[in-house]
């Protein structure tokens, strides 16, 4: 889960920087700057939470089973985006299928697996 959080954070920071960058381009919109800053900020918060979680001793990897579906929602409830259309996904859109979290986008009806290698 930690790797996923880091990847998600990296994507957020990457797009955040792109937004800020794009705001200064000729066809850019200054309103992109706060969007970029928020995106980068959320990315850093995710990294902070992910690294903080690592420092908690006595938390066995097996305990991840209890959080299953909730975890992607908790980590990125406001930031989870559809890979196809970019629509914001809520935890209700995530279903456990054969032990893997599968996202069904309510906007474009795309169904895909949330993670390549689920830990639970
Ligand atoms: Zn979609």
Short mmCIF file of C-alpha atoms and ligand atoms in Angstrom, two decimals:
data_model
loop_
_atom_site.label_atom_id
_atom_site.label_comp_id
_atom_site.label_asym_id
_atom_site.label_seq_id
_atom_site.Cartn_x
_atom_site.Cartn_y
_atom_site.Cartn_z
CA UNK A 1 0.00 0.00 0.00
CA UNK A 2 2.86 2.34 0.80
CA UNK A 3 4.28 2.04 -2.70
CA UNK A 4 0.88 2.88 -4.16
CA UNK A 5 0.66 5.94 -1.90
CA UNK A 6 4.07 7.10 -3.04
CA UNK A 7 3.20 6.57 -6.71
CA UNK A 8 -0.06 8.44 -6.23
CA UNK A 9 1.78 11.26 -4.47
CA UNK A 10 4.37 11.39 -7.26
CA UNK A 11 1.60 11.63 -9.87
CA UNK A 12 -0.13 14.40 -7.90
CA UNK A 13 3.07 16.38 -7.51
CA UNK A 14 3.92 15.82 -11.17
CA UNK A 15 0.55 17.09 -12.38
CA UNK A 16 0.59 19.88 -9.82
CA UNK A 17 3.88 21.12 -11.20
CA UNK A 18 2.48 20.78 -14.73
CA UNK A 19 -0.53 22.89 -13.73
CA UNK A 20 1.65 25.62 -12.23
CA UNK A 21 3.93 25.43 -15.26
CA UNK A 22 0.97 25.54 -17.65
CA UNK A 23 -0.46 28.60 -15.90
CA UNK A 24 2.52 30.61 -17.10
CA UNK A 25 2.29 29.43 -20.71
CA UNK A 26 0.63 31.74 -23.29
CA UNK A 27 -2.62 29.74 -23.32
CA UNK A 28 -2.40 29.17 -19.60
CA UNK A 29 -4.94 30.17 -17.01
CA UNK A 30 -3.83 31.81 -13.71
CA UNK A 31 -6.54 29.83 -11.95
CA UNK A 32 -4.44 26.71 -12.56
CA UNK A 33 -1.86 27.92 -10.02
CA UNK A 34 -3.94 27.19 -6.87
CA UNK A 35 -5.05 23.88 -8.43
CA UNK A 36 -1.40 22.97 -8.95
CA UNK A 37 -0.39 24.08 -5.47
CA UNK A 38 -3.23 22.07 -3.90
CA UNK A 39 -2.30 19.02 -5.98
CA UNK A 40 1.36 19.26 -4.95
CA UNK A 41 0.31 19.85 -1.34
CA UNK A 42 -1.93 16.75 -1.30
CA UNK A 43 0.94 14.78 -2.81
CA UNK A 44 3.27 15.82 0.00
CA UNK A 45 0.59 15.08 2.62
CA UNK A 46 0.24 11.55 1.21
CA UNK A 47 4.02 11.07 1.36
CA UNK A 48 3.99 12.38 4.92
CA UNK A 49 1.23 9.97 5.95
CA UNK A 50 2.90 7.06 4.14
CA UNK A 51 6.28 7.68 5.76
CA UNK A 52 4.63 8.26 9.13
CA UNK A 53 2.82 4.95 8.92
CA UNK A 54 6.17 3.21 8.35
CA UNK A 55 7.48 4.50 11.67
CA UNK A 56 4.72 2.91 13.73
CA UNK A 57 6.25 -0.21 15.29
CA UNK A 58 4.28 -3.34 16.04
CA UNK A 59 1.94 -2.85 13.12
CA UNK A 60 2.18 -6.13 11.31
CA UNK A 61 1.60 -6.18 7.55
CA UNK A 62 -1.22 -8.65 8.18
CA UNK A 63 -3.30 -5.92 9.82
CA UNK A 64 -3.75 -4.38 6.38
CA UNK A 65 -6.51 -6.91 5.77
CA UNK A 66 -8.81 -5.07 8.15
CA UNK A 67 -8.63 -1.81 6.24
CA UNK A 68 -9.02 -3.28 2.72
CA UNK A 69 -11.46 -1.09 0.79
CA UNK A 70 -11.27 1.84 3.17
CA UNK A 71 -7.58 2.45 2.70
CA UNK A 72 -7.58 3.86 -0.85
CA UNK A 73 -10.50 6.06 0.21
CA UNK A 74 -8.72 7.31 3.29
CA UNK A 75 -5.48 8.02 1.51
CA UNK A 76 -6.89 9.73 -1.52
CA UNK A 77 -10.60 10.31 -1.07
CA UNK A 78 -10.47 13.69 -2.76
CA UNK A 79 -7.70 12.89 -5.17
CA UNK A 80 -8.59 9.53 -6.72
CA UNK A 81 -9.20 10.16 -10.40
CA UNK A 82 -10.49 7.97 -13.20
CA UNK A 83 -7.67 6.84 -15.48
CA UNK A 84 -9.88 7.24 -18.55
CA UNK A 85 -11.85 10.45 -18.08
CA UNK A 86 -10.23 12.05 -15.00
CA UNK A 87 -13.51 12.08 -13.10
CA UNK A 88 -13.27 12.12 -9.31
CA UNK A 89 -13.91 8.69 -7.83
CA UNK A 90 -15.38 8.06 -4.41
CA UNK A 91 -14.78 5.00 -2.20
CA UNK A 92 -18.22 3.73 -3.18
CA UNK A 93 -16.89 3.21 -6.70
CA UNK A 94 -14.31 0.72 -5.42
CA UNK A 95 -15.42 -2.87 -5.18
CA UNK A 96 -13.46 -5.90 -4.06
CA UNK A 97 -13.40 -8.43 -6.91
CA UNK A 98 -11.40 -11.63 -6.41
CA UNK A 99 -9.44 -9.97 -3.62
CA UNK A 100 -8.43 -6.98 -5.72
CA UNK A 101 -9.90 -3.47 -5.55
CA UNK A 102 -11.67 -2.74 -8.80
CA UNK A 103 -12.83 0.74 -9.71
CA UNK A 104 -15.96 1.32 -11.73
CA UNK A 105 -16.06 4.90 -12.98
CA UNK A 106 -19.55 6.44 -12.61
CA UNK A 107 -18.82 8.92 -15.43
CA UNK A 108 -17.50 6.79 -18.28
CA UNK A 109 -18.32 3.29 -16.91
CA UNK A 110 -14.72 2.18 -17.28
CA UNK A 111 -13.84 -0.74 -15.01
CA UNK A 112 -10.25 -1.39 -14.10
CA UNK A 113 -8.14 -2.74 -11.26
CA UNK A 114 -6.95 -0.14 -8.81
CA UNK A 115 -3.62 -1.81 -8.06
CA UNK A 116 -1.38 -4.20 -9.94
CA UNK A 117 -0.28 -6.11 -6.86
CA UNK A 118 -2.77 -5.98 -3.99
CA UNK A 119 -1.20 -6.85 -0.66
CA UNK A 120 -4.31 -8.39 0.83
ZN1 LIG B 1 -14.11 7.69 -16.12
#
